[in-house]
PDB file of C-alpha atoms in Angstrom:
ATOM      1  CA  MET A   1      -0.055   0.041  -0.287  1.00  0.00           C
ATOM      2  CA  LYS A   2       1.069   3.274  -1.092  1.00  0.00           C
ATOM      3  CA  VAL A   3       0.872   6.330   1.309  1.00  0.00           C
ATOM      4  CA  LEU A   4       1.258   9.764   0.468  1.00  0.00           C
ATOM      5  CA  ILE A   5       1.648  12.255   3.639  1.00  0.00           C
ATOM      6  CA  THR A   6       2.070  16.277   3.204  1.00  0.00           C
ATOM      7  CA  GLY A   7       3.232  17.985   6.101  1.00  0.00           C
ATOM      8  CA  ALA A   8       5.199  15.132   7.102  1.00  0.00           C
ATOM      9  CA  SER A   9       8.034  17.604   8.399  1.00  0.00           C
ATOM     10  CA  GLY A  10       5.354  19.310  11.159  1.00  0.00           C
ATOM     11  CA  VAL A  11       4.530  17.971  14.107  1.00  0.00           C
ATOM     12  CA  LEU A  12       1.063  15.533  13.001  1.00  0.00           C
ATOM     13  CA  GLY A  13       2.477  14.641   9.897  1.00  0.00           C
ATOM     14  CA  SER A  14       6.165  13.667  11.353  1.00  0.00           C
ATOM     15  CA  ALA A  15       3.867  11.288  14.264  1.00  0.00           C
ATOM     16  CA  VAL A  16       2.004  10.120  10.796  1.00  0.00           C
ATOM     17  CA  TYR A  17       5.072   9.342   8.589  1.00  0.00           C
ATOM     18  CA  GLU A  18       7.060   7.542  11.335  1.00  0.00           C
ATOM     19  CA  GLU A  19       3.716   5.353  11.845  1.00  0.00           C
ATOM     20  CA  PHE A  20       3.925   4.016   8.814  1.00  0.00           C
ATOM     21  CA  LYS A  21       6.927   3.557   7.883  1.00  0.00           C
ATOM     22  CA  LYS A  22       7.656   1.389  11.066  1.00  0.00           C
ATOM     23  CA  HIS A  23       5.166  -1.481   9.541  1.00  0.00           C
ATOM     24  CA  ARG A  24       5.441  -3.425   6.614  1.00  0.00           C
ATOM     25  CA  GLY A  25       3.593  -3.359   3.653  1.00  0.00           C
ATOM     26  CA  TYR A  26       3.567   0.167   3.235  1.00  0.00           C
ATOM     27  CA  GLU A  27       4.877   1.991   0.887  1.00  0.00           C
ATOM     28  CA  VAL A  28       5.900   5.759   1.788  1.00  0.00           C
ATOM     29  CA  LEU A  29       5.991   9.285   0.688  1.00  0.00           C
ATOM     30  CA  GLY A  30       6.594  12.119   2.758  1.00  0.00           C
ATOM     31  CA  LEU A  31       6.424  15.713   1.656  1.00  0.00           C
ATOM     32  CA  ALA A  32       7.823  18.624   3.137  1.00  0.00           C
ATOM     33  CA  HIS A  33       8.207  22.454   1.605  1.00  0.00           C
ATOM     34  CA  SER A  34       9.995  24.381   4.247  1.00  0.00           C
ATOM     35  CA  ASN A  35      11.993  21.848   5.857  1.00  0.00           C
ATOM     36  CA  PRO A  36      12.206  18.746   4.151  1.00  0.00           C
ATOM     37  CA  GLY A  37      15.757  17.772   5.354  1.00  0.00           C
ATOM     38  CA  THR A  38      17.103  14.734   3.278  1.00  0.00           C
ATOM     39  CA  GLU A  39      13.984  12.437   4.051  1.00  0.00           C
ATOM     40  CA  LEU A  40      11.763  13.778   2.436  1.00  0.00           C
ATOM     41  CA  ARG A  41      10.635  14.959  -0.859  1.00  0.00           C
ATOM     42  CA  LYS A  42      10.692  19.021  -1.081  1.00  0.00           C
ATOM     43  CA  LEU A  43       6.985  19.841  -2.849  1.00  0.00           C
ATOM     44  CA  ASP A  44       4.974  23.476  -2.875  1.00  0.00           C
ATOM     45  CA  LEU A  45       2.118  22.253  -2.865  1.00  0.00           C
ATOM     46  CA  LEU A  46       0.727  25.185  -4.425  1.00  0.00           C
ATOM     47  CA  ASP A  47       2.139  24.648  -7.428  1.00  0.00           C
ATOM     48  CA  VAL A  48      -0.670  22.077  -8.706  1.00  0.00           C
ATOM     49  CA  PRO A  49       1.515  21.030 -11.768  1.00  0.00           C
ATOM     50  CA  ALA A  50       4.010  19.662  -9.987  1.00  0.00           C
ATOM     51  CA  THR A  51       1.905  18.242  -7.183  1.00  0.00           C
ATOM     52  CA  ASP A  52       0.269  16.774 -10.312  1.00  0.00           C
ATOM     53  CA  ALA A  53       3.271  15.597 -11.271  1.00  0.00           C
ATOM     54  CA  LEU A  54       4.459  13.697  -8.022  1.00  0.00           C
ATOM     55  CA  ILE A  55       1.174  12.271  -7.630  1.00  0.00           C
ATOM     56  CA  GLN A  56       1.743  10.766 -11.773  1.00  0.00           C
ATOM     57  CA  GLU A  57       4.793   9.363 -10.332  1.00  0.00           C
ATOM     58  CA  PHE A  58       4.293   7.765  -7.305  1.00  0.00           C
ATOM     59  CA  LEU A  59       0.532   6.783  -7.711  1.00  0.00           C
ATOM     60  CA  PRO A  60      -0.448   6.212  -4.194  1.00  0.00           C
ATOM     61  CA  ASP A  61      -3.137   4.953  -2.666  1.00  0.00           C
ATOM     62  CA  TRP A  62      -3.993   7.012   0.469  1.00  0.00           C
ATOM     63  CA  VAL A  63      -2.781  10.662   0.605  1.00  0.00           C
ATOM     64  CA  ILE A  64      -2.877  11.804   4.353  1.00  0.00           C
ATOM     65  CA  HIS A  65      -2.886  15.655   3.810  1.00  0.00           C
ATOM     66  CA  CYS A  66      -1.574  17.144   7.293  1.00  0.00           C
ATOM     67  CA  ALA A  67       0.041  20.169   5.819  1.00  0.00           C
ATOM     68  CA  ALA A  68      -1.833  23.416   7.168  1.00  0.00           C
ATOM     69  CA  GLU A  69      -1.176  27.085   8.419  1.00  0.00           C
ATOM     70  CA  ARG A  70      -2.491  25.776  12.007  1.00  0.00           C
ATOM     71  CA  ARG A  71      -2.294  28.997  14.103  1.00  0.00           C
ATOM     72  CA  PRO A  72      -5.124  30.941  14.235  1.00  0.00           C
ATOM     73  CA  ASP A  73      -3.254  34.625  15.023  1.00  0.00           C
ATOM     74  CA  VAL A  74      -0.954  33.678  11.382  1.00  0.00           C
ATOM     75  CA  ALA A  75      -3.834  33.339   9.351  1.00  0.00           C
ATOM     76  CA  GLU A  76      -5.664  36.484  11.113  1.00  0.00           C
ATOM     77  CA  LYS A  77      -2.291  38.236   9.744  1.00  0.00           C
ATOM     78  CA  ASP A  78      -1.650  36.790   6.669  1.00  0.00           C
ATOM     79  CA  PRO A  79      -5.327  35.644   5.188  1.00  0.00           C
ATOM     80  CA  GLN A  80      -4.889  34.966   1.486  1.00  0.00           C
ATOM     81  CA  ALA A  81      -1.587  32.850   2.325  1.00  0.00           C
ATOM     82  CA  ALA A  82      -4.123  30.801   5.344  1.00  0.00           C
ATOM     83  CA  GLU A  83      -6.347  30.942   2.460  1.00  0.00           C
ATOM     84  CA  ALA A  84      -4.309  29.102  -0.242  1.00  0.00           C
ATOM     85  CA  LEU A  85      -3.125  26.487   2.321  1.00  0.00           C
ATOM     86  CA  ASN A  86      -6.218  25.839   4.007  1.00  0.00           C
ATOM     87  CA  ALA A  87      -8.804  26.148   1.341  1.00  0.00           C
ATOM     88  CA  GLN A  88      -7.015  25.728  -2.343  1.00  0.00           C
ATOM     89  CA  VAL A  89      -4.799  23.109  -1.785  1.00  0.00           C
ATOM     90  CA  PRO A  90      -7.153  20.560  -0.625  1.00  0.00           C
ATOM     91  CA  ASN A  91      -8.902  21.582  -3.467  1.00  0.00           C
ATOM     92  CA  THR A  92      -6.603  20.632  -5.774  1.00  0.00           C
ATOM     93  CA  LEU A  93      -6.230  17.333  -4.090  1.00  0.00           C
ATOM     94  CA  ALA A  94      -9.398  16.524  -4.001  1.00  0.00           C
ATOM     95  CA  GLN A  95      -9.612  16.752  -7.818  1.00  0.00           C
ATOM     96  CA  LEU A  96      -6.398  14.679  -7.852  1.00  0.00           C
ATOM     97  CA  SER A  97      -8.241  12.532  -5.947  1.00  0.00           C
ATOM     98  CA  ALA A  98     -11.237  12.023  -8.297  1.00  0.00           C
ATOM     99  CA  THR A  99      -8.686  11.358 -11.437  1.00  0.00           C
ATOM    100  CA  TYR A 100      -6.631   9.010  -9.660  1.00  0.00           C
ATOM    101  CA  GLY A 101      -8.474   7.608  -7.593  1.00  0.00           C
ATOM    102  CA  PHE A 102      -6.816   7.560  -4.552  1.00  0.00           C
ATOM    103  CA  ASN A 103      -8.352   8.118  -1.158  1.00  0.00           C
ATOM    104  CA  LEU A 104      -7.339  11.207   0.262  1.00  0.00           C
ATOM    105  CA  PHE A 105      -7.449  12.245   4.244  1.00  0.00           C
ATOM    106  CA  TYR A 106      -8.057  15.555   5.276  1.00  0.00           C
ATOM    107  CA  ILE A 107      -6.720  16.831   8.646  1.00  0.00           C
ATOM    108  CA  SER A 108      -9.411  19.400   9.517  1.00  0.00           C
ATOM    109  CA  THR A 109     -10.297  21.256  12.806  1.00  0.00           C
ATOM    110  CA  ASP A 110     -12.962  21.354  15.868  1.00  0.00           C
ATOM    111  CA  TYR A 111     -12.549  25.226  14.872  1.00  0.00           C
ATOM    112  CA  VAL A 112     -15.335  24.819  11.994  1.00  0.00           C
ATOM    113  CA  PHE A 113     -17.755  25.108  14.720  1.00  0.00           C
ATOM    114  CA  ASP A 114     -18.628  27.626  17.309  1.00  0.00           C
ATOM    115  CA  GLY A 115     -18.418  25.946  20.379  1.00  0.00           C
ATOM    116  CA  THR A 116     -21.801  26.472  22.093  1.00  0.00           C
ATOM    117  CA  LYS A 117     -23.720  23.347  21.796  1.00  0.00           C
ATOM    118  CA  PRO A 118     -21.161  20.582  22.411  1.00  0.00           C
ATOM    119  CA  PRO A 119     -19.993  17.515  22.104  1.00  0.00           C
ATOM    120  CA  TYR A 120     -20.586  17.792  17.832  1.00  0.00           C
ATOM    121  CA  GLU A 121     -21.341  15.095  15.834  1.00  0.00           C
ATOM    122  CA  VAL A 122     -19.720  14.593  12.308  1.00  0.00           C
ATOM    123  CA  ASP A 123     -23.378  15.437  10.807  1.00  0.00           C
ATOM    124  CA  ASP A 124     -23.416  18.957  13.599  1.00  0.00           C
ATOM    125  CA  ALA A 125     -23.813  22.112  10.709  1.00  0.00           C
ATOM    126  CA  PRO A 126     -20.257  24.216  10.983  1.00  0.00           C
ATOM    127  CA  ASN A 127     -20.377  27.375  12.358  1.00  0.00           C
ATOM    128  CA  PRO A 128     -16.636  28.930  12.387  1.00  0.00           C
ATOM    129  CA  VAL A 129     -16.187  32.105  14.293  1.00  0.00           C
ATOM    130  CA  ASN A 130     -12.427  33.005  13.104  1.00  0.00           C
ATOM    131  CA  PHE A 131     -10.724  32.734   9.827  1.00  0.00           C
ATOM    132  CA  TYR A 132      -8.968  29.708  10.601  1.00  0.00           C
ATOM    133  CA  GLY A 133     -11.929  27.895  11.193  1.00  0.00           C
ATOM    134  CA  LYS A 134     -12.979  29.369   8.120  1.00  0.00           C
ATOM    135  CA  THR A 135     -10.323  28.549   5.833  1.00  0.00           C
ATOM    136  CA  LYS A 136     -10.557  25.061   7.042  1.00  0.00           C
ATOM    137  CA  ARG A 137     -14.235  24.592   6.315  1.00  0.00           C
ATOM    138  CA  GLN A 138     -13.504  26.218   2.814  1.00  0.00           C
ATOM    139  CA  GLY A 139     -11.115  22.616   2.543  1.00  0.00           C
ATOM    140  CA  GLU A 140     -13.775  20.664   3.751  1.00  0.00           C
ATOM    141  CA  VAL A 141     -16.245  22.035   1.297  1.00  0.00           C
ATOM    142  CA  ALA A 142     -14.004  21.705  -1.437  1.00  0.00           C
ATOM    143  CA  LEU A 143     -13.996  17.609  -0.553  1.00  0.00           C
ATOM    144  CA  GLU A 144     -17.397  17.590  -0.465  1.00  0.00           C
ATOM    145  CA  SER A 145     -18.050  19.272  -3.547  1.00  0.00           C
ATOM    146  CA  VAL A 146     -15.839  16.627  -5.564  1.00  0.00           C
ATOM    147  CA  GLU A 147     -17.440  13.511  -7.233  1.00  0.00           C
ATOM    148  CA  GLY A 148     -15.527  10.649  -8.845  1.00  0.00           C
ATOM    149  CA  PRO A 149     -13.117   7.696  -8.203  1.00  0.00           C
ATOM    150  CA  GLY A 150     -11.331   7.776  -5.176  1.00  0.00           C
ATOM    151  CA  GLN A 151     -13.056   8.918  -1.314  1.00  0.00           C
ATOM    152  CA  ARG A 152     -12.140  11.962   0.078  1.00  0.00           C
ATOM    153  CA  VAL A 153     -12.458  11.521   4.130  1.00  0.00           C
ATOM    154  CA  ILE A 154     -12.245  14.770   6.766  1.00  0.00           C
ATOM    155  CA  VAL A 155     -10.676  13.973  10.192  1.00  0.00           C
ATOM    156  CA  ARG A 156     -11.282  16.676  12.473  1.00  0.00           C
ATOM    157  CA  VAL A 157      -9.188  16.757  15.475  1.00  0.00           C
ATOM    158  CA  PRO A 158      -9.211  19.478  18.406  1.00  0.00           C
ATOM    159  CA  VAL A 159      -5.544  20.745  20.016  1.00  0.00           C
ATOM    160  CA  LEU A 160      -3.037  18.876  19.264  1.00  0.00           C
ATOM    161  CA  TYR A 161       0.475  17.980  21.278  1.00  0.00           C
ATOM    162  CA  GLY A 162       3.464  15.430  21.461  1.00  0.00           C
ATOM    163  CA  PRO A 163       6.150  14.647  19.520  1.00  0.00           C
ATOM    164  CA  ALA A 164       8.049  18.266  18.273  1.00  0.00           C
ATOM    165  CA  LYS A 165      10.960  20.053  17.103  1.00  0.00           C
ATOM    166  CA  LYS A 166      10.337  22.800  19.428  1.00  0.00           C
ATOM    167  CA  ASN A 167       8.101  23.634  22.295  1.00  0.00           C
ATOM    168  CA  SER A 168       6.878  26.643  20.200  1.00  0.00           C
ATOM    169  CA  ASP A 169       5.090  23.671  17.416  1.00  0.00           C
ATOM    170  CA  THR A 170       1.854  23.043  18.949  1.00  0.00           C
ATOM    171  CA  ALA A 171      -0.787  25.300  21.518  1.00  0.00           C
ATOM    172  CA  ILE A 172      -0.308  22.965  24.247  1.00  0.00           C
ATOM    173  CA  ASN A 173       3.606  21.941  24.923  1.00  0.00           C
ATOM    174  CA  ILE A 174       4.655  25.931  24.683  1.00  0.00           C
ATOM    175  CA  LEU A 175       2.877  25.731  28.153  1.00  0.00           C
ATOM    176  CA  LEU A 176       5.998  24.380  29.505  1.00  0.00           C
ATOM    177  CA  ASP A 177       8.036  26.889  28.495  1.00  0.00           C
ATOM    178  CA  VAL A 178       5.636  29.233  30.512  1.00  0.00           C
ATOM    179  CA  VAL A 179       6.052  26.947  33.442  1.00  0.00           C
ATOM    180  CA  GLN A 180       9.136  26.030  33.764  1.00  0.00           C
ATOM    181  CA  ASP A 181       9.703  30.482  33.187  1.00  0.00           C
ATOM    182  CA  GLN A 182      10.823  31.275  37.223  1.00  0.00           C
ATOM    183  CA  SER A 183      12.327  34.393  36.221  1.00  0.00           C
ATOM    184  CA  GLY A 184       9.632  36.367  37.896  1.00  0.00           C
ATOM    185  CA  LYS A 185       7.356  37.186  34.546  1.00  0.00           C
ATOM    186  CA  THR A 186       3.876  36.770  34.822  1.00  0.00           C
ATOM    187  CA  TYR A 187       1.244  34.893  32.642  1.00  0.00           C
ATOM    188  CA  LYS A 188      -2.485  35.941  32.115  1.00  0.00           C
ATOM    189  CA  MET A 189      -4.070  32.110  30.881  1.00  0.00           C
ATOM    190  CA  ASP A 190      -6.970  31.109  29.248  1.00  0.00           C
ATOM    191  CA  HIS A 191      -9.272  29.490  32.353  1.00  0.00           C
ATOM    192  CA  TYR A 192     -12.459  30.044  29.949  1.00  0.00           C
ATOM    193  CA  ALA A 193     -12.350  27.853  26.639  1.00  0.00           C
ATOM    194  CA  THR A 194     -12.331  24.015  27.421  1.00  0.00           C
ATOM    195  CA  ARG A 195      -9.956  22.073  25.034  1.00  0.00           C
ATOM    196  CA  TYR A 196      -9.627  18.428  24.506  1.00  0.00           C
ATOM    197  CA  PRO A 197      -5.587  17.887  24.217  1.00  0.00           C
ATOM    198  CA  THR A 198      -4.664  14.965  21.965  1.00  0.00           C
ATOM    199  CA  ASN A 199      -1.638  13.411  21.142  1.00  0.00           C
ATOM    200  CA  THR A 200      -0.036  13.069  17.370  1.00  0.00           C
ATOM    201  CA  LEU A 201       0.941   9.790  18.530  1.00  0.00           C
ATOM    202  CA  ASP A 202      -2.392   8.613  19.040  1.00  0.00           C
ATOM    203  CA  ILE A 203      -4.052   9.832  15.885  1.00  0.00           C
ATOM    204  CA  ALA A 204      -1.082   8.155  13.644  1.00  0.00           C
ATOM    205  CA  ALA A 205      -1.496   4.718  15.311  1.00  0.00           C
ATOM    206  CA  PHE A 206      -5.339   5.415  14.646  1.00  0.00           C
ATOM    207  CA  PHE A 207      -4.665   6.115  11.015  1.00  0.00           C
ATOM    208  CA  HIS A 208      -2.694   2.928  10.624  1.00  0.00           C
ATOM    209  CA  ARG A 209      -5.286   1.128  12.240  1.00  0.00           C
ATOM    210  CA  LEU A 210      -7.599   2.316   9.585  1.00  0.00           C
ATOM    211  CA  ALA A 211      -5.018   1.514   6.824  1.00  0.00           C
ATOM    212  CA  SER A 212      -5.380  -2.370   8.023  1.00  0.00           C
ATOM    213  CA  LYS A 213      -9.115  -2.136   8.064  1.00  0.00           C
ATOM    214  CA  PHE A 214      -9.317  -0.414   4.882  1.00  0.00           C
ATOM    215  CA  PRO A 215      -6.607  -2.061   2.748  1.00  0.00           C
ATOM    216  CA  ALA A 216      -5.435  -0.607  -1.076  1.00  0.00           C
ATOM    217  CA  GLU A 217      -6.815  -3.590  -2.274  1.00  0.00           C
ATOM    218  CA  SER A 218     -10.183  -2.731  -0.999  1.00  0.00           C
ATOM    219  CA  CYS A 219     -10.315   1.276  -1.664  1.00  0.00           C
ATOM    220  CA  SER A 220     -13.502   1.038  -3.148  1.00  0.00           C
ATOM    221  CA  VAL A 221     -15.247   0.081   0.313  1.00  0.00           C
ATOM    222  CA  PRO A 222     -16.625   2.847   2.025  1.00  0.00           C
ATOM    223  CA  ILE A 223     -14.907   4.992   4.774  1.00  0.00           C
ATOM    224  CA  PRO A 224     -17.610   7.446   6.444  1.00  0.00           C
ATOM    225  CA  SER A 225     -17.099  10.582   4.767  1.00  0.00           C
ATOM    226  CA  ILE A 226     -16.353  12.469   8.023  1.00  0.00           C
ATOM    227  CA  ILE A 227     -14.528  11.189  11.147  1.00  0.00           C
ATOM    228  CA  HIS A 228     -13.803  13.142  14.624  1.00  0.00           C
ATOM    229  CA  TYR A 229     -10.599  12.203  16.523  1.00  0.00           C
ATOM    230  CA  SER A 230     -10.584  13.597  20.143  1.00  0.00           C
ATOM    231  CA  SER A 231      -8.967  12.774  23.565  1.00  0.00           C
ATOM    232  CA  ALA A 232     -12.118  12.794  25.767  1.00  0.00           C
ATOM    233  CA  GLU A 233     -10.163  14.838  28.447  1.00  0.00           C
ATOM    234  CA  PRO A 234     -10.876  18.488  29.342  1.00  0.00           C
ATOM    235  CA  PHE A 235      -8.883  20.894  30.031  1.00  0.00           C
ATOM    236  CA  THR A 236      -8.402  24.778  30.241  1.00  0.00           C
ATOM    237  CA  LYS A 237      -4.704  25.778  29.149  1.00  0.00           C
ATOM    238  CA  TYR A 238      -4.127  26.872  32.713  1.00  0.00           C
ATOM    239  CA  GLU A 239      -5.286  23.669  34.695  1.00  0.00           C
ATOM    240  CA  ILE A 240      -2.234  22.243  32.050  1.00  0.00           C
ATOM    241  CA  CYS A 241      -0.280  24.385  33.262  1.00  0.00           C
ATOM    242  CA  LEU A 242      -1.094  23.301  36.481  1.00  0.00           C
ATOM    243  CA  ILE A 243      -0.503  19.676  35.729  1.00  0.00           C
ATOM    244  CA  PHE A 244       2.997  20.941  34.147  1.00  0.00           C
ATOM    245  CA  ALA A 245       3.881  22.315  37.394  1.00  0.00           C
ATOM    246  CA  LYS A 246       2.545  19.412  39.302  1.00  0.00           C
ATOM    247  CA  ILE A 247       5.235  17.057  37.076  1.00  0.00           C
ATOM    248  CA  LEU A 248       8.043  19.819  37.086  1.00  0.00           C
ATOM    249  CA  GLY A 249       7.793  20.065  41.058  1.00  0.00           C
ATOM    250  CA  VAL A 250       7.812  23.994  40.145  1.00  0.00           C
ATOM    251  CA  GLY A 251       5.519  27.140  41.739  1.00  0.00           C
ATOM    252  CA  HIS A 252       2.606  28.182  39.415  1.00  0.00           C
ATOM    253  CA  GLU A 253       1.879  31.650  41.019  1.00  0.00           C
ATOM    254  CA  HIS A 254       3.433  33.353  38.384  1.00  0.00           C
ATOM    255  CA  ILE A 255       0.293  32.268  36.080  1.00  0.00           C
ATOM    256  CA  ILE A 256      -2.660  33.769  36.186  1.00  0.00           C
ATOM    257  CA  PRO A 257      -6.047  32.151  35.594  1.00  0.00           C
ATOM    258  CA  ASP A 258      -8.693  34.731  33.288  1.00  0.00           C
ATOM    259  CA  ALA A 259     -12.037  32.874  33.157  1.00  0.00           C
ATOM    260  CA  GLU A 260     -13.786  36.045  32.294  1.00  0.00           C
ATOM    261  CA  GLU A 261     -15.961  35.170  29.112  1.00  0.00           C
ATOM    262  CA  PRO A 262     -14.553  36.724  26.805  1.00  0.00           C
ATOM    263  CA  LYS A 263     -15.751  40.185  25.058  1.00  0.00           C
ATOM    264  CA  GLY A 264     -15.517  41.362  21.255  1.00  0.00           C
ATOM    265  CA  GLU A 265     -13.436  40.468  18.855  1.00  0.00           C
ATOM    266  CA  ALA A 266     -11.891  37.865  21.692  1.00  0.00           C
ATOM    267  CA  ALA A 267     -14.881  36.096  21.953  1.00  0.00           C
ATOM    268  CA  VAL A 268     -14.728  35.282  17.955  1.00  0.00           C
ATOM    269  CA  SER A 269     -10.950  33.398  18.594  1.00  0.00           C
ATOM    270  CA  ARG A 270     -11.865  31.560  21.315  1.00  0.00           C
ATOM    271  CA  PRO A 271     -14.989  29.268  21.561  1.00  0.00           C
ATOM    272  CA  ARG A 272     -15.600  28.461  24.737  1.00  0.00           C
ATOM    273  CA  ASP A 273     -15.881  24.268  23.752  1.00  0.00           C
ATOM    274  CA  CYS A 274     -15.548  22.139  20.519  1.00  0.00           C
ATOM    275  CA  HIS A 275     -15.619  19.377  21.927  1.00  0.00           C
ATOM    276  CA  LEU A 276     -15.865  16.901  19.048  1.00  0.00           C
ATOM    277  CA  SER A 277     -17.678  13.207  19.825  1.00  0.00           C
ATOM    278  CA  THR A 278     -15.881  10.221  18.563  1.00  0.00           C
ATOM    279  CA  SER A 279     -19.668   8.370  17.977  1.00  0.00           C
ATOM    280  CA  VAL A 280     -18.214   7.379  14.359  1.00  0.00           C
ATOM    281  CA  ILE A 281     -15.057   5.756  15.323  1.00  0.00           C
ATOM    282  CA  GLU A 282     -16.724   4.051  17.839  1.00  0.00           C
ATOM    283  CA  ASN A 283     -19.830   2.988  16.568  1.00  0.00           C
ATOM    284  CA  THR A 284     -19.485   2.952  12.894  1.00  0.00           C
ATOM    285  CA  LEU A 285     -15.831   1.567  12.707  1.00  0.00           C
ATOM    286  CA  LYS A 286     -16.352  -0.499  15.520  1.00  0.00           C
ATOM    287  CA  MET A 287     -13.104   0.709  16.243  1.00  0.00           C
ATOM    288  CA  ASP A 288     -11.336   1.733  19.657  1.00  0.00           C
ATOM    289  CA  VAL A 289     -10.154   5.594  19.704  1.00  0.00           C
ATOM    290  CA  GLY A 290      -7.103   4.818  21.948  1.00  0.00           C
ATOM    291  CA  ALA A 291      -6.434   8.182  23.432  1.00  0.00           C
ATOM    292  CA  ARG A 292      -3.542   8.177  25.900  1.00  0.00           C
ATOM    293  CA  GLY A 293      -3.963  10.434  29.414  1.00  0.00           C
ATOM    294  CA  PHE A 294      -2.680  13.435  29.164  1.00  0.00           C
ATOM    295  CA  GLU A 295      -1.038  13.752  32.290  1.00  0.00           C
ATOM    296  CA  ASP A 296       0.138   9.867  32.228  1.00  0.00           C
ATOM    297  CA  TYR A 297       1.968  10.587  29.044  1.00  0.00           C
ATOM    298  CA  TRP A 298       3.624  13.718  30.052  1.00  0.00           C
ATOM    299  CA  ARG A 299       4.856  11.901  33.547  1.00  0.00           C
ATOM    300  CA  GLY A 300       6.436   9.306  31.371  1.00  0.00           C
ATOM    301  CA  VAL A 301       8.255  11.904  29.209  1.00  0.00           C
ATOM    302  CA  ILE A 302       9.551  14.447  31.415  1.00  0.00           C
ATOM    303  CA  GLY A 303       9.877  12.449  34.650  1.00  0.00           C
ATOM    304  CA  LYS A 304      10.895  13.641  38.082  1.00  0.00           C
ATOM    305  CA  GLY A 305      14.223  15.080  37.473  1.00  0.00           C
ATOM    306  CA  GLU A 306      14.825  18.759  35.825  1.00  0.00           C
ATOM    307  CA  VAL A 307      13.625  19.826  32.164  1.00  0.00           C
ATOM    308  CA  ALA A 308      15.421  22.604  30.517  1.00  0.00           C
ATOM    309  CA  ALA A 309      13.110  24.983  28.483  1.00  0.00           C
ATOM    310  CA  ASP A 310      14.451  23.800  25.131  1.00  0.00           C
ATOM    311  CA  VAL A 311      14.143  20.295  25.493  1.00  0.00           C
ATOM    312  CA  VAL A 312      12.114  18.506  22.349  1.00  0.00           C
ATOM    313  CA  TYR A 313       9.182  16.203  24.080  1.00  0.00           C
TER     314      TYR A 313
END
């Protein structure tokens, strides 16, 4: 089975890439644009002819599209670039999926919902309230509008954590740096919005289990068109900081909880609770979600010793 992974130098893409590489029976090709290194293939997904040529060359059975502009603040500052990557590229890949007959899995986000009526099922109406969520929803619509050979599957995930090149690569890992900053600087930390941090290693393992359930020779077997993958553990960012402080054995007095309901533009950028229901995985696919415990993971990674702020987890 041939598996092509975009964004394979990123936090999620690298986890998916490594997961498939360690199992027999897969020919895996990872793509990256800004940081391909020596192992990944460099490709600008905005270059449609080059993308088409690579698809023709590799002829994948599955394409797992992890490349995206995942930072809401950056999306707001450069909307044209965010829209190109989050909406135009999925449209290109969806068209190529129908042309060449491969299965396309598009990583989307819980932020396609407004956070007012959780938990969200796959058939609940999206209502993104920030620009990032709107661009990801555009990508979803692109997949849904294409007909023809191959299958196009939307996989929505919440905020992610896990192994990363640097802590700033995820909105969760970066909180380690905040907790470890004992310089006297104070931080105001969100204690209003509930998040469901999910480990990239678990999502990667889920994709492998899904591939085992739907192998290349059965690519015509229908896969649900929308899948939600999420941990069930709820935390605010402030609560996550308390967990890190407990594991690290450091004080957290410099972190100030902000439990006030956001007003104005802040309300738009911070949906309160976008919890994704995993009923399709459990009831339709008859699979375990397999999401590990948040604190258990970090205790295993950090241990009880001193941890430098620039350590990669």
